[in-house]
Amino acid sequence: MKYLVLTTLLYMSTILSAQQPIERPLWPNGAPNSNELTGTEQELEPHRVSNVTQPTITVYPSARPNSKAIIMCPGGAYIRLATDHEGHDMAPWFHAQNITYVVLKYRMPNGHSDVPLSDAEQAIRMVRQQAAEWNVDPKQVGIMGASAGGHLASTLATHYGSKETRPDFQILFYPVITMDEGYTHMGSRINLLGNRPTAEQLALFSNEQRVDAQTPPAFIMLSSDDQAVPPANGVNYYLALVRNGVSASLHAYPTGGHGWGFWDSFAYKRQWTGELEKWLRSAL
C-alpha cells in the first residue's frame, strides 16, 4: 500500500511538472537579422501583442517521452499576435494528447520578409536540440499556424533551409497562403512585403507555388464563409499538395468566419479537435 501511494504521488508529480511552461529566448545571443522595430512590446488590444523585438518560445512539455511536438504560430496579419485563442489556450488540449506544445512569439516583418521565417526556423531548431529535455521525438516535430501564422507555418514547410529545420508535418487554421492580389489577405501581404512588392517576391511567398514532393504532410481547416482570408487560400494549397503526391487532409466547415482558433463559440470545435486528434494518431 505504501509503495502504491508513493508511486501515485510520483506519477502526479511528473504530470504536474510537465504542465509547467518553460519560456526561452529564441535568440539568446542576438538575432542574425532585424525588423528595425524598437521600444517595448505592446498590447494593441486585449490578448494581442505587437512590436515584438524579443522573440520567445513557450514550451509545454509532454509527460510522455518521445512525444510529437507542435510549434504554434499565432495569427495577426503580420502586425500583431493573437497569443491566447491561437496560442496558449490550446496547450491543455495538446497536453491531453501527450504532445509537447510550443507557442512561438515571433517578430513582425515590418517589411523585412526574412525575419518571421528565421524565427520559425530557429524555433524548430531549438525544439530538436532540446528534444531529450522536453520529451520530444526529434523526428516528429510539426509546425502549426493560424491566418498569417498559417502563412508563416506553410512558408517554413515550403522554404525550410535544411533538414534540421524541415517540419515533419504542418497544421493550418484558415491560412493565408498566397500573395496573389486576387485572393490574398492584403493586410498580411503589405505587412510582409510592403506596398510595392516585386513579382519575384510575390511568387516567392505564394506558397501554393512552392510545394514539391518533399513538402511535409498537411492538415488544413477553414470556414467556407471566411470573408477575411478567402477559402481559396487553403483549398489551392491542398490541391498543390495533392498534385505533388503529398498526404493532405482538408476540412471546410460551412460557417464560422475567420479567426475562431480554440474558441468554444465556434460551432464545429468538437469536429475539428476530433478530426485533428485522429489525424495525429493515424495519418502520421
PDB file of C-alpha atoms in Angstrom:
ATOM      1  CA  MET A   1       0.000   0.000   0.000  1.00  0.00           C
ATOM      2  CA  LYS A   2       2.809   2.386   0.917  1.00  0.00           C
ATOM      3  CA  TYR A   3       4.547   1.600  -2.386  1.00  0.00           C
ATOM      4  CA  LEU A   4       1.318   2.279  -4.284  1.00  0.00           C
ATOM      5  CA  VAL A   5       0.887   5.670  -2.608  1.00  0.00           C
ATOM      6  CA  LEU A   6       4.486   6.673  -3.366  1.00  0.00           C
ATOM      7  CA  THR A   7       4.136   5.561  -6.978  1.00  0.00           C
ATOM      8  CA  THR A   8       0.911   7.540  -7.364  1.00  0.00           C
ATOM      9  CA  LEU A   9       2.487  10.654  -5.859  1.00  0.00           C
ATOM     10  CA  LEU A  10       5.480  10.329  -8.171  1.00  0.00           C
ATOM     11  CA  TYR A  11       3.195   9.951 -11.176  1.00  0.00           C
ATOM     12  CA  MET A  12       1.172  13.015 -10.201  1.00  0.00           C
ATOM     13  CA  SER A  13       4.351  14.999  -9.628  1.00  0.00           C
ATOM     14  CA  THR A  14       5.564  14.086 -13.108  1.00  0.00           C
ATOM     15  CA  ILE A  15       2.294  15.226 -14.684  1.00  0.00           C
ATOM     16  CA  LEU A  16       2.247  18.494 -12.771  1.00  0.00           C
ATOM     17  CA  SER A  17       5.837  19.284 -13.644  1.00  0.00           C
ATOM     18  CA  ALA A  18       5.132  18.539 -17.298  1.00  0.00           C
ATOM     19  CA  GLN A  19       2.338  21.108 -17.248  1.00  0.00           C
ATOM     20  CA  GLN A  20       4.604  23.949 -16.147  1.00  0.00           C
ATOM     21  CA  PRO A  21       5.505  26.068 -19.179  1.00  0.00           C
ATOM     22  CA  ILE A  22       9.121  26.832 -19.978  1.00  0.00           C
ATOM     23  CA  GLU A  23       9.855  30.166 -21.661  1.00  0.00           C
ATOM     24  CA  ARG A  24      13.119  30.585 -23.534  1.00  0.00           C
ATOM     25  CA  PRO A  25      14.517  33.446 -25.605  1.00  0.00           C
ATOM     26  CA  LEU A  26      14.649  32.491 -29.253  1.00  0.00           C
ATOM     27  CA  TRP A  27      17.960  34.235 -29.913  1.00  0.00           C
ATOM     28  CA  PRO A  28      19.849  34.418 -26.566  1.00  0.00           C
ATOM     29  CA  ASN A  29      22.949  35.731 -28.336  1.00  0.00           C
ATOM     30  CA  GLY A  30      21.079  38.110 -30.622  1.00  0.00           C
ATOM     31  CA  ALA A  31      19.151  37.535 -33.840  1.00  0.00           C
ATOM     32  CA  PRO A  32      21.024  37.422 -37.163  1.00  0.00           C
ATOM     33  CA  ASN A  33      18.642  39.964 -38.706  1.00  0.00           C
ATOM     34  CA  SER A  34      16.443  42.882 -37.689  1.00  0.00           C
ATOM     35  CA  ASN A  35      12.951  44.162 -38.413  1.00  0.00           C
ATOM     36  CA  GLU A  36      14.108  47.641 -37.336  1.00  0.00           C
ATOM     37  CA  LEU A  37      11.413  47.867 -34.661  1.00  0.00           C
ATOM     38  CA  THR A  38      12.433  49.415 -31.360  1.00  0.00           C
ATOM     39  CA  GLY A  39      10.865  50.095 -27.989  1.00  0.00           C
ATOM     40  CA  THR A  40       8.822  47.776 -25.818  1.00  0.00           C
ATOM     41  CA  GLU A  41       6.295  45.135 -26.698  1.00  0.00           C
ATOM     42  CA  GLN A  42       2.746  46.481 -26.897  1.00  0.00           C
ATOM     43  CA  GLU A  43      -0.750  45.123 -26.372  1.00  0.00           C
ATOM     44  CA  LEU A  44      -2.792  46.841 -29.080  1.00  0.00           C
ATOM     45  CA  GLU A  45      -5.973  45.205 -27.867  1.00  0.00           C
ATOM     46  CA  PRO A  46      -6.682  42.512 -25.251  1.00  0.00           C
ATOM     47  CA  HIS A  47      -4.604  39.379 -25.794  1.00  0.00           C
ATOM     48  CA  ARG A  48      -2.971  40.679 -28.986  1.00  0.00           C
ATOM     49  CA  VAL A  49       0.670  41.711 -28.748  1.00  0.00           C
ATOM     50  CA  SER A  50       2.670  43.751 -31.223  1.00  0.00           C
ATOM     51  CA  ASN A  51       6.101  45.327 -31.592  1.00  0.00           C
ATOM     52  CA  VAL A  52       7.791  42.052 -30.699  1.00  0.00           C
ATOM     53  CA  THR A  53      11.522  42.714 -30.534  1.00  0.00           C
ATOM     54  CA  GLN A  54      12.476  39.835 -28.203  1.00  0.00           C
ATOM     55  CA  PRO A  55      11.004  36.645 -29.675  1.00  0.00           C
ATOM     56  CA  THR A  56      10.496  33.639 -27.417  1.00  0.00           C
ATOM     57  CA  ILE A  57       9.190  30.118 -27.325  1.00  0.00           C
ATOM     58  CA  THR A  58       6.980  28.873 -24.515  1.00  0.00           C
ATOM     59  CA  VAL A  59       7.172  25.100 -24.159  1.00  0.00           C
ATOM     60  CA  TYR A  60       4.546  22.872 -22.541  1.00  0.00           C
ATOM     61  CA  PRO A  61       6.402  19.525 -22.345  1.00  0.00           C
ATOM     62  CA  SER A  62       4.523  16.276 -22.601  1.00  0.00           C
ATOM     63  CA  ALA A  63       4.734  13.837 -19.708  1.00  0.00           C
ATOM     64  CA  ARG A  64       5.418  11.079 -22.224  1.00  0.00           C
ATOM     65  CA  PRO A  65       8.970  10.614 -23.560  1.00  0.00           C
ATOM     66  CA  ASN A  66       9.477  10.698 -27.343  1.00  0.00           C
ATOM     67  CA  SER A  67       6.253  12.570 -27.945  1.00  0.00           C
ATOM     68  CA  LYS A  68       5.273  14.533 -31.003  1.00  0.00           C
ATOM     69  CA  ALA A  69       5.923  18.270 -30.756  1.00  0.00           C
ATOM     70  CA  ILE A  70       3.871  21.053 -32.340  1.00  0.00           C
ATOM     71  CA  ILE A  71       5.094  24.630 -32.693  1.00  0.00           C
ATOM     72  CA  MET A  72       2.221  27.117 -32.938  1.00  0.00           C
ATOM     73  CA  CYS A  73       2.493  30.408 -34.858  1.00  0.00           C
ATOM     74  CA  PRO A  74      -0.408  32.674 -33.789  1.00  0.00           C
ATOM     75  CA  GLY A  75      -2.079  34.871 -36.391  1.00  0.00           C
ATOM     76  CA  GLY A  76      -2.434  38.632 -36.590  1.00  0.00           C
ATOM     77  CA  ALA A  77      -1.827  39.827 -40.168  1.00  0.00           C
ATOM     78  CA  TYR A  78       1.940  40.025 -39.601  1.00  0.00           C
ATOM     79  CA  ILE A  79       1.425  43.075 -37.378  1.00  0.00           C
ATOM     80  CA  ARG A  80       0.268  41.525 -34.076  1.00  0.00           C
ATOM     81  CA  LEU A  81      -0.072  38.091 -32.460  1.00  0.00           C
ATOM     82  CA  ALA A  82      -3.290  36.571 -31.083  1.00  0.00           C
ATOM     83  CA  THR A  83      -1.363  34.686 -28.417  1.00  0.00           C
ATOM     84  CA  ASP A  84      -4.303  33.307 -26.410  1.00  0.00           C
ATOM     85  CA  HIS A  85      -7.002  31.649 -28.523  1.00  0.00           C
ATOM     86  CA  GLU A  86      -4.464  30.988 -31.304  1.00  0.00           C
ATOM     87  CA  GLY A  87      -1.700  30.155 -28.854  1.00  0.00           C
ATOM     88  CA  HIS A  88      -1.580  29.326 -25.162  1.00  0.00           C
ATOM     89  CA  ASP A  89      -5.259  28.368 -24.804  1.00  0.00           C
ATOM     90  CA  MET A  90      -4.611  25.204 -26.820  1.00  0.00           C
ATOM     91  CA  ALA A  91      -1.887  23.894 -24.505  1.00  0.00           C
ATOM     92  CA  PRO A  92      -4.133  21.756 -22.218  1.00  0.00           C
ATOM     93  CA  TRP A  93      -5.762  20.060 -25.206  1.00  0.00           C
ATOM     94  CA  PHE A  94      -2.453  19.110 -26.786  1.00  0.00           C
ATOM     95  CA  HIS A  95      -1.109  18.036 -23.411  1.00  0.00           C
ATOM     96  CA  ALA A  96      -4.061  15.639 -23.135  1.00  0.00           C
ATOM     97  CA  GLN A  97      -2.927  14.119 -26.459  1.00  0.00           C
ATOM     98  CA  ASN A  98       0.567  13.535 -24.978  1.00  0.00           C
ATOM     99  CA  ILE A  99       2.033  16.137 -27.329  1.00  0.00           C
ATOM    100  CA  THR A 100       4.698  18.692 -26.414  1.00  0.00           C
ATOM    101  CA  TYR A 101       3.192  22.034 -27.358  1.00  0.00           C
ATOM    102  CA  VAL A 102       5.225  25.144 -28.145  1.00  0.00           C
ATOM    103  CA  VAL A 103       3.955  28.700 -28.696  1.00  0.00           C
ATOM    104  CA  LEU A 104       6.233  30.842 -30.857  1.00  0.00           C
ATOM    105  CA  LYS A 105       6.191  34.583 -30.209  1.00  0.00           C
ATOM    106  CA  TYR A 106       7.802  35.655 -33.456  1.00  0.00           C
ATOM    107  CA  ARG A 107       8.892  39.071 -34.674  1.00  0.00           C
ATOM    108  CA  MET A 108       6.784  41.046 -37.107  1.00  0.00           C
ATOM    109  CA  PRO A 109       8.361  41.600 -40.540  1.00  0.00           C
ATOM    110  CA  ASN A 110       7.870  45.372 -40.758  1.00  0.00           C
ATOM    111  CA  GLY A 111       8.760  44.957 -44.431  1.00  0.00           C
ATOM    112  CA  HIS A 112      11.644  42.549 -43.698  1.00  0.00           C
ATOM    113  CA  SER A 113      10.200  39.329 -45.056  1.00  0.00           C
ATOM    114  CA  ASP A 114      13.083  37.147 -43.853  1.00  0.00           C
ATOM    115  CA  VAL A 115      12.512  37.890 -40.153  1.00  0.00           C
ATOM    116  CA  PRO A 116       9.435  35.719 -39.302  1.00  0.00           C
ATOM    117  CA  LEU A 117      10.803  32.754 -41.265  1.00  0.00           C
ATOM    118  CA  SER A 118      14.159  32.931 -39.494  1.00  0.00           C
ATOM    119  CA  ASP A 119      12.312  32.889 -36.135  1.00  0.00           C
ATOM    120  CA  ALA A 120      10.279  29.833 -37.187  1.00  0.00           C
ATOM    121  CA  GLU A 121      13.424  28.028 -38.319  1.00  0.00           C
ATOM    122  CA  GLN A 122      15.149  28.837 -35.041  1.00  0.00           C
ATOM    123  CA  ALA A 123      12.150  27.549 -33.071  1.00  0.00           C
ATOM    124  CA  ILE A 124      12.152  24.143 -34.755  1.00  0.00           C
ATOM    125  CA  ARG A 125      15.934  24.005 -34.432  1.00  0.00           C
ATOM    126  CA  MET A 126      15.704  24.642 -30.684  1.00  0.00           C
ATOM    127  CA  VAL A 127      12.972  22.055 -30.149  1.00  0.00           C
ATOM    128  CA  ARG A 128      15.048  19.391 -31.856  1.00  0.00           C
ATOM    129  CA  GLN A 129      18.174  20.387 -29.951  1.00  0.00           C
ATOM    130  CA  GLN A 130      16.290  20.168 -26.629  1.00  0.00           C
ATOM    131  CA  ALA A 131      14.331  17.051 -27.602  1.00  0.00           C
ATOM    132  CA  ALA A 132      15.504  14.916 -24.681  1.00  0.00           C
ATOM    133  CA  GLU A 133      14.816  17.633 -22.099  1.00  0.00           C
ATOM    134  CA  TRP A 134      11.316  18.325 -23.437  1.00  0.00           C
ATOM    135  CA  ASN A 135      10.298  14.688 -24.082  1.00  0.00           C
ATOM    136  CA  VAL A 136      10.252  15.118 -27.853  1.00  0.00           C
ATOM    137  CA  ASP A 137      10.923  12.718 -30.688  1.00  0.00           C
ATOM    138  CA  PRO A 138      13.081  14.923 -32.976  1.00  0.00           C
ATOM    139  CA  LYS A 139      11.647  13.102 -35.994  1.00  0.00           C
ATOM    140  CA  GLN A 140       8.072  14.113 -35.093  1.00  0.00           C
ATOM    141  CA  VAL A 141       8.207  17.901 -34.861  1.00  0.00           C
ATOM    142  CA  GLY A 142       5.457  19.790 -36.683  1.00  0.00           C
ATOM    143  CA  ILE A 143       4.612  23.416 -37.383  1.00  0.00           C
ATOM    144  CA  MET A 144       1.148  24.895 -36.909  1.00  0.00           C
ATOM    145  CA  GLY A 145      -0.262  28.330 -37.639  1.00  0.00           C
ATOM    146  CA  ALA A 146      -3.448  30.361 -37.875  1.00  0.00           C
ATOM    147  CA  SER A 147      -4.224  33.013 -40.506  1.00  0.00           C
ATOM    148  CA  ALA A 148      -0.957  34.931 -41.126  1.00  0.00           C
ATOM    149  CA  GLY A 149       0.615  32.449 -38.735  1.00  0.00           C
ATOM    150  CA  GLY A 150      -0.626  29.817 -41.186  1.00  0.00           C
ATOM    151  CA  HIS A 151       1.280  31.643 -43.886  1.00  0.00           C
ATOM    152  CA  LEU A 152       4.397  31.505 -41.722  1.00  0.00           C
ATOM    153  CA  ALA A 153       3.865  27.802 -40.993  1.00  0.00           C
ATOM    154  CA  SER A 154       3.357  26.981 -44.676  1.00  0.00           C
ATOM    155  CA  THR A 155       6.361  29.158 -45.541  1.00  0.00           C
ATOM    156  CA  LEU A 156       8.541  27.072 -43.251  1.00  0.00           C
ATOM    157  CA  ALA A 157       7.037  23.923 -44.779  1.00  0.00           C
ATOM    158  CA  THR A 158       7.936  25.066 -48.304  1.00  0.00           C
ATOM    159  CA  HIS A 159      11.057  27.227 -47.733  1.00  0.00           C
ATOM    160  CA  TYR A 160      12.966  25.358 -44.991  1.00  0.00           C
ATOM    161  CA  GLY A 161      16.698  25.819 -45.371  1.00  0.00           C
ATOM    162  CA  SER A 162      17.964  22.435 -44.177  1.00  0.00           C
ATOM    163  CA  LYS A 163      16.925  19.011 -42.959  1.00  0.00           C
ATOM    164  CA  GLU A 164      17.284  20.329 -39.408  1.00  0.00           C
ATOM    165  CA  THR A 165      14.555  22.932 -39.964  1.00  0.00           C
ATOM    166  CA  ARG A 166      12.158  20.912 -42.142  1.00  0.00           C
ATOM    167  CA  PRO A 167       8.938  20.255 -40.196  1.00  0.00           C
ATOM    168  CA  ASP A 168       7.691  16.687 -40.180  1.00  0.00           C
ATOM    169  CA  PHE A 169       4.083  17.838 -40.651  1.00  0.00           C
ATOM    170  CA  GLN A 170       2.026  21.037 -40.821  1.00  0.00           C
ATOM    171  CA  ILE A 171      -1.339  22.074 -39.368  1.00  0.00           C
ATOM    172  CA  LEU A 172      -3.027  25.164 -40.794  1.00  0.00           C
ATOM    173  CA  PHE A 173      -6.019  27.094 -39.429  1.00  0.00           C
ATOM    174  CA  TYR A 174      -7.758  29.254 -42.092  1.00  0.00           C
ATOM    175  CA  PRO A 175      -4.325  30.088 -43.524  1.00  0.00           C
ATOM    176  CA  VAL A 176      -3.106  32.930 -45.661  1.00  0.00           C
ATOM    177  CA  ILE A 177      -1.195  31.086 -48.389  1.00  0.00           C
ATOM    178  CA  THR A 178      -0.895  33.245 -51.483  1.00  0.00           C
ATOM    179  CA  MET A 179       0.328  36.746 -52.271  1.00  0.00           C
ATOM    180  CA  ASP A 180      -1.836  36.835 -55.423  1.00  0.00           C
ATOM    181  CA  GLU A 181      -3.838  40.068 -55.222  1.00  0.00           C
ATOM    182  CA  GLY A 182      -6.928  38.253 -56.457  1.00  0.00           C
ATOM    183  CA  TYR A 183      -7.379  36.299 -53.249  1.00  0.00           C
ATOM    184  CA  THR A 184      -4.676  37.085 -50.707  1.00  0.00           C
ATOM    185  CA  HIS A 185      -5.213  38.869 -47.402  1.00  0.00           C
ATOM    186  CA  MET A 186      -3.931  42.305 -48.356  1.00  0.00           C
ATOM    187  CA  GLY A 187      -3.061  43.373 -44.823  1.00  0.00           C
ATOM    188  CA  SER A 188      -0.776  40.374 -44.380  1.00  0.00           C
ATOM    189  CA  ARG A 189       0.766  40.937 -47.809  1.00  0.00           C
ATOM    190  CA  ILE A 190       1.507  44.611 -47.187  1.00  0.00           C
ATOM    191  CA  ASN A 191       2.930  43.972 -43.714  1.00  0.00           C
ATOM    192  CA  LEU A 192       5.152  41.181 -45.056  1.00  0.00           C
ATOM    193  CA  LEU A 193       6.289  42.631 -48.376  1.00  0.00           C
ATOM    194  CA  GLY A 194       5.454  46.339 -48.286  1.00  0.00           C
ATOM    195  CA  ASN A 195       3.307  48.371 -50.642  1.00  0.00           C
ATOM    196  CA  ARG A 196       5.332  47.713 -53.777  1.00  0.00           C
ATOM    197  CA  PRO A 197       6.485  44.095 -53.808  1.00  0.00           C
ATOM    198  CA  THR A 198       8.315  42.793 -56.852  1.00  0.00           C
ATOM    199  CA  ALA A 199       6.961  39.995 -58.994  1.00  0.00           C
ATOM    200  CA  GLU A 200       9.744  37.783 -57.619  1.00  0.00           C
ATOM    201  CA  GLN A 201       8.687  38.475 -54.020  1.00  0.00           C
ATOM    202  CA  LEU A 202       5.044  37.759 -54.798  1.00  0.00           C
ATOM    203  CA  ALA A 203       5.930  34.431 -56.401  1.00  0.00           C
ATOM    204  CA  LEU A 204       8.376  33.505 -53.632  1.00  0.00           C
ATOM    205  CA  PHE A 205       5.820  33.943 -50.845  1.00  0.00           C
ATOM    206  CA  SER A 206       2.866  32.456 -52.706  1.00  0.00           C
ATOM    207  CA  ASN A 207       3.320  29.121 -51.005  1.00  0.00           C
ATOM    208  CA  GLU A 208       0.958  27.175 -53.256  1.00  0.00           C
ATOM    209  CA  GLN A 209       3.637  27.702 -55.921  1.00  0.00           C
ATOM    210  CA  ARG A 210       6.409  26.365 -53.676  1.00  0.00           C
ATOM    211  CA  VAL A 211       5.006  22.914 -52.953  1.00  0.00           C
ATOM    212  CA  ASP A 212       7.019  19.913 -54.109  1.00  0.00           C
ATOM    213  CA  ALA A 213       7.192  16.222 -53.294  1.00  0.00           C
ATOM    214  CA  GLN A 214       9.293  16.937 -50.170  1.00  0.00           C
ATOM    215  CA  THR A 215       6.717  19.261 -48.595  1.00  0.00           C
ATOM    216  CA  PRO A 216       5.535  17.724 -45.293  1.00  0.00           C
ATOM    217  CA  PRO A 217       2.027  16.260 -44.824  1.00  0.00           C
ATOM    218  CA  ALA A 218      -0.694  18.783 -44.027  1.00  0.00           C
ATOM    219  CA  PHE A 219      -3.936  19.108 -42.073  1.00  0.00           C
ATOM    220  CA  ILE A 220      -5.877  22.186 -43.234  1.00  0.00           C
ATOM    221  CA  MET A 221      -9.093  23.617 -41.771  1.00  0.00           C
ATOM    222  CA  LEU A 222     -11.160  26.648 -42.704  1.00  0.00           C
ATOM    223  CA  SER A 223     -14.678  28.063 -42.908  1.00  0.00           C
ATOM    224  CA  SER A 224     -16.462  28.330 -46.227  1.00  0.00           C
ATOM    225  CA  ASP A 225     -17.861  31.733 -45.231  1.00  0.00           C
ATOM    226  CA  ASP A 226     -14.495  33.277 -44.304  1.00  0.00           C
ATOM    227  CA  GLN A 227     -14.648  36.876 -45.537  1.00  0.00           C
ATOM    228  CA  ALA A 228     -11.187  37.860 -44.267  1.00  0.00           C
ATOM    229  CA  VAL A 229      -8.977  35.188 -45.822  1.00  0.00           C
ATOM    230  CA  PRO A 230     -10.677  33.612 -48.847  1.00  0.00           C
ATOM    231  CA  PRO A 231     -11.047  29.821 -48.529  1.00  0.00           C
ATOM    232  CA  ALA A 232      -9.265  29.520 -51.894  1.00  0.00           C
ATOM    233  CA  ASN A 233      -6.006  30.041 -49.992  1.00  0.00           C
ATOM    234  CA  GLY A 234      -6.307  26.746 -48.139  1.00  0.00           C
ATOM    235  CA  VAL A 235      -8.084  24.929 -50.978  1.00  0.00           C
ATOM    236  CA  ASN A 236      -5.451  25.782 -53.596  1.00  0.00           C
ATOM    237  CA  TYR A 237      -2.671  24.812 -51.207  1.00  0.00           C
ATOM    238  CA  TYR A 238      -4.397  21.473 -50.625  1.00  0.00           C
ATOM    239  CA  LEU A 239      -4.678  20.909 -54.389  1.00  0.00           C
ATOM    240  CA  ALA A 240      -0.988  21.733 -54.848  1.00  0.00           C
ATOM    241  CA  LEU A 241      -0.089  19.187 -52.172  1.00  0.00           C
ATOM    242  CA  VAL A 242      -2.233  16.521 -53.835  1.00  0.00           C
ATOM    243  CA  ARG A 243      -0.708  17.240 -57.269  1.00  0.00           C
ATOM    244  CA  ASN A 244       2.733  16.677 -55.771  1.00  0.00           C
ATOM    245  CA  GLY A 245       1.802  13.438 -54.053  1.00  0.00           C
ATOM    246  CA  VAL A 246       1.911  14.884 -50.524  1.00  0.00           C
ATOM    247  CA  SER A 247      -0.509  13.470 -47.955  1.00  0.00           C
ATOM    248  CA  ALA A 248      -3.081  16.165 -47.119  1.00  0.00           C
ATOM    249  CA  SER A 249      -6.364  16.450 -45.242  1.00  0.00           C
ATOM    250  CA  LEU A 250      -8.738  19.369 -45.893  1.00  0.00           C
ATOM    251  CA  HIS A 251     -11.651  20.238 -43.585  1.00  0.00           C
ATOM    252  CA  ALA A 252     -14.028  23.002 -44.693  1.00  0.00           C
ATOM    253  CA  TYR A 253     -16.801  23.930 -42.262  1.00  0.00           C
ATOM    254  CA  PRO A 254     -19.879  25.693 -43.627  1.00  0.00           C
ATOM    255  CA  THR A 255     -19.904  28.596 -41.151  1.00  0.00           C
ATOM    256  CA  GLY A 256     -17.621  30.208 -38.612  1.00  0.00           C
ATOM    257  CA  GLY A 257     -15.952  33.023 -40.470  1.00  0.00           C
ATOM    258  CA  HIS A 258     -12.368  33.788 -39.602  1.00  0.00           C
ATOM    259  CA  GLY A 259     -10.202  33.632 -36.507  1.00  0.00           C
ATOM    260  CA  TRP A 260     -12.003  31.090 -34.323  1.00  0.00           C
ATOM    261  CA  GLY A 261      -8.896  29.301 -33.053  1.00  0.00           C
ATOM    262  CA  PHE A 262      -9.745  27.495 -29.818  1.00  0.00           C
ATOM    263  CA  TRP A 263     -12.886  29.478 -29.051  1.00  0.00           C
ATOM    264  CA  ASP A 264     -15.798  27.432 -27.709  1.00  0.00           C
ATOM    265  CA  SER A 265     -18.147  29.680 -29.698  1.00  0.00           C
ATOM    266  CA  PHE A 266     -17.037  28.045 -32.949  1.00  0.00           C
ATOM    267  CA  ALA A 267     -19.855  25.621 -33.764  1.00  0.00           C
ATOM    268  CA  TYR A 268     -17.507  22.991 -35.187  1.00  0.00           C
ATOM    269  CA  LYS A 269     -14.908  22.926 -32.414  1.00  0.00           C
ATOM    270  CA  ARG A 270     -15.780  19.352 -31.477  1.00  0.00           C
ATOM    271  CA  GLN A 271     -15.415  18.318 -35.107  1.00  0.00           C
ATOM    272  CA  TRP A 272     -12.014  19.893 -35.757  1.00  0.00           C
ATOM    273  CA  THR A 273     -10.497  18.736 -32.482  1.00  0.00           C
ATOM    274  CA  GLY A 274     -11.748  15.185 -33.078  1.00  0.00           C
ATOM    275  CA  GLU A 275     -10.560  15.128 -36.677  1.00  0.00           C
ATOM    276  CA  LEU A 276      -7.166  16.561 -35.772  1.00  0.00           C
ATOM    277  CA  GLU A 277      -6.735  14.070 -32.936  1.00  0.00           C
ATOM    278  CA  LYS A 278      -7.485  11.196 -35.308  1.00  0.00           C
ATOM    279  CA  TRP A 279      -5.108  12.568 -37.962  1.00  0.00           C
ATOM    280  CA  LEU A 280      -2.279  12.979 -35.466  1.00  0.00           C
ATOM    281  CA  ARG A 281      -2.758   9.411 -34.240  1.00  0.00           C
ATOM    282  CA  SER A 282      -3.270   7.620 -37.546  1.00  0.00           C
ATOM    283  CA  ALA A 283      -2.180   9.626 -40.581  1.00  0.00           C
ATOM    284  CA  LEU A 284       1.386  10.350 -39.445  1.00  0.00           C
TER     285      LEU A 284
END
